[in-house]
Amino acid sequence: MADILRLSGIVVAEDRLHLDLLVPEQYARTFFKNVAENRKISVLCASVFSYEAYQVKGIYLGFRPSTPEEAEYQKNYFYGFSRSMLDIGVKSGLFFADYYQEPSLAIRMKSEEVYDQTPKVGTGNKIS
Amino acid sequence: MVNLSKISEEGLGSQSLQRAFDGIIPLVAGTCAADGTPNITFMSQFFYVDEQHVAISYQFMNKTWRNLNINPIFTTLVTNPDTMAMWKLKLQYVEEQKEGPIFEEMEMQLMALSTPENINFSLRSAVICRVLSIENVFEGSEMP
């Protein structure tokens, strides 16, 4: 059975093949139990303005503690996300910043396939 | 098995969960293919059916639909738009309904969400699911 983990940031490596998935450690316990049995993972990302969305499917490689720069990156992500929610009229978006908790982790993933996931008829096409 | 009416007796928690079903923030659903590859997608609507069942909207979920017919147990993440509280619900696919009161009510709600410049919210079917468990992921906050 698939599990779901809400991320607090994604960093794409220079090789455009690897990703670091940033997440507070407290939310990731089930994730580590699952990848011990099955290393296949998928990531969904979307624009709250346009609904444009993409799914990356790949393999879990490992994890490490987030760096101070990555911690700052996650705080900035939540600030930006909260502002975006406000822009579309969701005032409570500000509360989302509390989701971020330290310590946080960087989960390394190797991308294998990318799919268009924008909600529309015929969505789900493989892009690469 | 979780009794949703019992959850509703718990007060704020249940009302908060019901509010997460309103579709303001799309739910996320994660299913699993036969080879273990996960698939994750947004869904527009989550509909309360009875004490132990909910319905999700079948609109664009080609891969999700194939996975549900292989692995009927899956996970959804729902968010309350007032507090940002989040829950993970483990669900089991039971049946697909293409007509009847649940389908009609869901179709009407989706039409209300649709605008000319917005995405197409037409409903193919109501996917009826049994609720296996509910886990609070993030408590969120209340407006002062």
Short mmCIF file of C-alpha atoms in Angstrom, two decimals:
data_model
loop_
_atom_site.label_atom_id
_atom_site.label_comp_id
_atom_site.label_asym_id
_atom_site.label_seq_id
_atom_site.Cartn_x
_atom_site.Cartn_y
_atom_site.Cartn_z
CA MET A 1 0.00 0.00 0.00
CA ALA A 2 1.30 3.45 -0.92
CA ASP A 3 1.85 6.02 1.82
CA ILE A 4 1.91 9.83 1.44
CA LEU A 5 4.42 12.28 2.90
CA ARG A 6 3.98 16.07 2.62
CA LEU A 7 7.36 17.59 1.68
CA SER A 8 8.74 20.96 2.71
CA GLY A 9 10.96 21.46 -0.31
CA ILE A 10 12.58 19.82 -3.33
CA VAL A 11 16.11 20.53 -4.59
CA VAL A 12 17.04 19.30 -8.06
CA ALA A 13 20.71 18.32 -8.42
CA GLU A 14 22.92 19.79 -11.13
CA ASP A 15 22.78 16.53 -13.10
CA ARG A 16 18.97 17.02 -13.37
CA LEU A 17 18.63 13.33 -12.45
CA HIS A 18 18.80 13.34 -8.67
CA LEU A 19 16.51 15.14 -6.25
CA ASP A 20 16.78 15.93 -2.55
CA LEU A 21 13.36 15.77 -0.93
CA LEU A 22 13.28 17.92 2.19
CA VAL A 23 10.98 16.99 5.05
CA PRO A 24 10.79 17.41 8.83
CA GLU A 25 12.02 14.19 10.45
CA GLN A 26 8.92 13.78 12.62
CA TYR A 27 6.72 13.12 9.58
CA ALA A 28 9.05 10.62 7.91
CA ARG A 29 8.94 7.61 10.24
CA THR A 30 6.48 5.58 8.17
CA PHE A 31 8.39 6.52 5.03
CA PHE A 32 11.57 4.83 6.28
CA LYS A 33 9.69 1.68 7.26
CA ASN A 34 8.22 1.54 3.76
CA VAL A 35 11.40 2.13 1.76
CA ALA A 36 13.11 -0.62 3.76
CA GLU A 37 10.74 -2.96 1.89
CA ASN A 38 10.23 -1.10 -1.40
CA ARG A 39 12.59 1.58 -2.72
CA LYS A 40 10.21 2.86 -5.40
CA ILE A 41 8.93 6.36 -4.65
CA SER A 42 7.01 9.07 -6.52
CA VAL A 43 6.89 12.83 -6.06
CA LEU A 44 4.01 15.11 -7.05
CA CYS A 45 4.52 18.86 -7.39
CA ALA A 46 2.05 21.50 -8.57
CA SER A 47 1.41 25.22 -9.00
CA VAL A 48 -1.42 26.48 -6.80
CA PHE A 49 -2.15 29.17 -9.43
CA SER A 50 -2.30 27.20 -12.68
CA TYR A 51 -2.91 23.62 -11.46
CA GLU A 52 0.10 22.64 -13.61
CA ALA A 53 1.43 19.47 -12.01
CA TYR A 54 4.14 16.88 -12.57
CA GLN A 55 4.90 13.49 -11.08
CA VAL A 56 8.44 12.16 -10.84
CA LYS A 57 8.85 8.43 -10.33
CA GLY A 58 12.13 6.91 -9.22
CA ILE A 59 14.19 5.13 -6.61
CA TYR A 60 15.02 6.00 -2.99
CA LEU A 61 18.79 6.19 -2.51
CA GLY A 62 19.28 7.34 1.09
CA PHE A 63 18.97 10.26 3.48
CA ARG A 64 21.02 12.68 5.58
CA PRO A 65 20.27 15.59 7.94
CA SER A 66 19.38 18.84 6.19
CA THR A 67 22.09 21.47 6.02
CA PRO A 68 21.49 24.93 7.57
CA GLU A 69 21.03 26.23 4.00
CA GLU A 70 18.38 23.60 3.33
CA ALA A 71 16.63 24.47 6.61
CA GLU A 72 16.49 28.09 5.46
CA TYR A 73 15.27 26.95 2.04
CA GLN A 74 12.36 25.11 3.68
CA LYS A 75 11.38 28.12 5.80
CA ASN A 76 11.44 30.29 2.68
CA TYR A 77 9.36 27.71 0.84
CA PHE A 78 6.67 27.84 3.53
CA TYR A 79 6.74 31.62 3.53
CA GLY A 80 6.31 31.68 -0.24
CA PHE A 81 3.64 28.98 -0.18
CA SER A 82 1.72 30.85 2.51
CA ARG A 83 1.87 34.04 0.43
CA SER A 84 0.60 32.11 -2.59
CA MET A 85 -2.29 30.73 -0.57
CA LEU A 86 -3.15 34.25 0.58
CA ASP A 87 -3.09 35.41 -3.04
CA ILE A 88 -5.77 32.87 -3.94
CA GLY A 89 -7.87 33.81 -0.90
CA VAL A 90 -6.90 31.06 1.54
CA LYS A 91 -5.99 33.13 4.62
CA SER A 92 -5.26 30.08 6.71
CA GLY A 93 -2.31 29.35 4.41
CA LEU A 94 -0.23 31.23 6.97
CA PHE A 95 -0.76 28.34 9.42
CA PHE A 96 1.00 26.03 7.04
CA ALA A 97 4.34 27.50 8.12
CA ASP A 98 3.96 25.61 11.42
CA TYR A 99 4.26 22.35 9.50
CA TYR A 100 7.99 22.90 9.33
CA GLN A 101 9.79 21.43 12.36
CA GLU A 102 13.45 20.82 13.03
CA PRO A 103 15.34 18.63 12.63
CA SER A 104 14.64 18.01 8.98
CA LEU A 105 16.02 15.53 6.49
CA ALA A 106 17.13 15.44 2.88
CA ILE A 107 15.93 12.26 1.17
CA ARG A 108 17.90 11.49 -1.98
CA MET A 109 16.02 10.10 -4.96
CA LYS A 110 17.04 9.13 -8.48
CA SER A 111 14.50 10.20 -11.08
CA GLU A 112 13.54 7.61 -13.67
CA GLU A 113 10.30 8.87 -15.25
CA VAL A 114 8.39 12.17 -15.35
CA TYR A 115 4.65 12.45 -16.04
CA ASP A 116 2.32 15.34 -16.77
CA GLN A 117 -0.20 15.36 -13.92
CA THR A 118 -2.09 18.59 -14.67
CA PRO A 119 -5.81 17.90 -14.11
CA LYS A 120 -7.31 17.64 -17.59
CA VAL A 121 -8.72 15.02 -19.92
CA GLY A 122 -5.91 12.71 -21.03
CA THR A 123 -3.53 13.67 -18.26
CA GLY A 124 -0.87 11.21 -17.10
CA ASN A 125 1.26 11.24 -20.25
CA LYS A 126 4.91 10.36 -19.81
CA ILE A 127 7.19 13.34 -20.52
CA SER A 128 10.59 11.72 -20.04
CA MET B 1 -12.72 -0.26 11.20
CA VAL B 2 -13.15 3.44 11.89
CA ASN B 3 -16.58 4.76 12.79
CA LEU B 4 -16.83 8.27 11.35
CA SER B 5 -19.86 9.11 13.46
CA LYS B 6 -17.80 8.33 16.57
CA ILE B 7 -15.15 10.71 15.32
CA SER B 8 -17.82 13.36 14.88
CA GLU B 9 -18.71 12.99 18.57
CA GLU B 10 -15.20 14.13 19.40
CA GLY B 11 -16.18 17.68 18.52
CA LEU B 12 -13.77 20.01 16.79
CA GLY B 13 -11.68 17.21 15.37
CA SER B 14 -14.55 15.72 13.47
CA GLN B 15 -15.99 19.01 12.25
CA SER B 16 -12.54 19.90 11.13
CA LEU B 17 -12.23 16.64 9.23
CA GLN B 18 -15.60 17.13 7.56
CA ARG B 19 -14.49 20.58 6.44
CA ALA B 20 -11.49 18.98 4.77
CA PHE B 21 -13.93 17.11 2.52
CA ASP B 22 -15.24 20.33 0.93
CA GLY B 23 -12.79 20.31 -1.96
CA ILE B 24 -11.30 23.77 -1.41
CA ILE B 25 -7.87 22.18 -1.09
CA PRO B 26 -7.67 19.13 -3.39
CA LEU B 27 -6.97 15.84 -1.70
CA VAL B 28 -3.96 13.77 -2.68
CA ALA B 29 -4.33 10.04 -3.31
CA GLY B 30 -1.51 7.49 -3.40
CA THR B 31 -2.06 4.08 -4.99
CA CYS B 32 0.28 1.22 -5.81
CA ALA B 33 0.79 -0.73 -9.07
CA ALA B 34 1.32 -4.50 -9.18
CA ASP B 35 5.12 -4.06 -9.30
CA GLY B 36 5.11 -1.77 -6.24
CA THR B 37 5.45 1.51 -8.15
CA PRO B 38 3.49 4.21 -6.31
CA ASN B 39 1.27 6.69 -8.16
CA ILE B 40 0.19 9.95 -6.60
CA THR B 41 -2.44 12.33 -7.89
CA PHE B 42 -4.78 15.18 -6.94
CA MET B 43 -8.52 14.65 -6.68
CA SER B 44 -11.15 17.36 -6.56
CA GLN B 45 -13.66 15.90 -4.22
CA PHE B 46 -14.13 13.84 -1.11
CA PHE B 47 -17.71 13.02 -0.21
CA TYR B 48 -19.11 11.74 3.10
CA VAL B 49 -21.34 8.72 2.38
CA ASP B 50 -22.08 7.19 5.79
CA GLU B 51 -20.38 6.32 9.07
CA GLN B 52 -17.82 4.06 7.43
CA HIS B 53 -17.68 5.12 3.79
CA VAL B 54 -16.57 8.07 1.68
CA ALA B 55 -16.65 8.64 -2.07
CA ILE B 56 -13.95 10.20 -4.21
CA SER B 57 -14.46 11.73 -7.63
CA TYR B 58 -13.31 9.77 -10.69
CA GLN B 59 -12.31 12.41 -13.26
CA PHE B 60 -8.79 12.07 -14.62
CA MET B 61 -7.36 9.14 -12.69
CA ASN B 62 -6.36 6.65 -15.41
CA LYS B 63 -3.38 5.13 -13.62
CA THR B 64 -5.03 5.47 -10.22
CA TRP B 65 -8.04 3.56 -11.51
CA ARG B 66 -5.89 0.73 -12.86
CA ASN B 67 -4.04 0.54 -9.54
CA LEU B 68 -7.24 0.48 -7.48
CA ASN B 69 -8.42 -2.55 -9.41
CA ILE B 70 -5.16 -4.35 -8.54
CA ASN B 71 -4.50 -2.98 -5.05
CA PRO B 72 -7.79 -1.67 -3.60
CA ILE B 73 -6.25 -0.32 -0.37
CA PHE B 74 -4.74 3.15 -0.74
CA THR B 75 -3.93 6.36 1.13
CA THR B 76 -5.34 9.87 0.87
CA LEU B 77 -4.14 13.11 2.42
CA VAL B 78 -6.85 15.68 3.16
CA THR B 79 -6.42 19.26 4.39
CA ASN B 80 -8.81 21.53 6.28
CA PRO B 81 -8.78 24.88 4.40
CA ASP B 82 -9.53 26.87 7.60
CA THR B 83 -6.78 25.48 9.81
CA MET B 84 -4.41 23.62 7.44
CA ALA B 85 -4.86 20.53 9.64
CA MET B 86 -4.03 17.38 7.68
CA TRP B 87 -5.12 13.78 7.96
CA LYS B 88 -4.09 10.58 6.29
CA LEU B 89 -7.00 8.26 5.55
CA LYS B 90 -6.43 4.64 4.61
CA LEU B 91 -9.22 3.62 2.27
CA GLN B 92 -10.40 0.47 0.55
CA TYR B 93 -12.07 0.72 -2.83
CA VAL B 94 -15.53 -0.90 -2.70
CA GLU B 95 -17.42 -0.01 -5.88
CA GLU B 96 -17.93 2.52 -8.66
CA GLN B 97 -21.29 4.32 -9.02
CA LYS B 98 -22.22 6.07 -12.28
CA GLU B 99 -25.72 7.07 -11.22
CA GLY B 100 -27.81 7.48 -8.10
CA PRO B 101 -28.00 10.06 -5.30
CA ILE B 102 -24.31 10.01 -4.35
CA PHE B 103 -23.18 10.44 -7.97
CA GLU B 104 -25.72 13.21 -8.58
CA GLU B 105 -24.77 15.13 -5.44
CA MET B 106 -21.06 14.88 -6.25
CA GLU B 107 -21.67 15.96 -9.85
CA MET B 108 -23.62 18.99 -8.64
CA GLN B 109 -20.82 19.99 -6.24
CA LEU B 110 -18.22 19.64 -8.97
CA MET B 111 -20.24 21.81 -11.33
CA ALA B 112 -20.30 24.48 -8.61
CA LEU B 113 -16.49 24.39 -8.51
CA SER B 114 -16.18 24.71 -12.29
CA THR B 115 -15.73 28.03 -14.10
CA PRO B 116 -15.35 28.75 -17.85
CA GLU B 117 -11.64 29.47 -17.51
CA ASN B 118 -11.15 26.66 -15.04
CA ILE B 119 -10.43 22.99 -15.61
CA ASN B 120 -13.15 20.59 -16.73
CA PHE B 121 -14.82 19.20 -13.60
CA SER B 122 -17.08 16.65 -15.29
CA LEU B 123 -17.54 13.51 -13.20
CA ARG B 124 -17.15 10.02 -14.63
CA SER B 125 -18.16 8.16 -11.48
CA ALA B 126 -18.27 8.19 -7.71
CA VAL B 127 -15.71 5.80 -6.25
CA ILE B 128 -17.10 4.40 -3.01
CA CYS B 129 -14.48 3.51 -0.40
CA ARG B 130 -14.47 2.03 3.08
CA VAL B 131 -12.48 4.01 5.66
CA LEU B 132 -9.92 1.74 7.32
CA SER B 133 -8.09 4.28 9.47
CA ILE B 134 -7.66 8.01 10.07
CA GLU B 135 -4.38 9.53 11.24
CA ASN B 136 -3.89 13.19 12.17
CA VAL B 137 -0.65 14.31 10.50
CA PHE B 138 -0.67 18.03 11.33
CA GLU B 139 -2.95 19.85 13.76
CA GLY B 140 -2.90 23.25 12.06
CA SER B 141 -4.07 26.40 13.87
CA GLU B 142 -7.25 28.35 14.53
CA MET B 143 -7.89 31.93 13.38
CA PRO B 144 -7.70 34.29 16.43
#
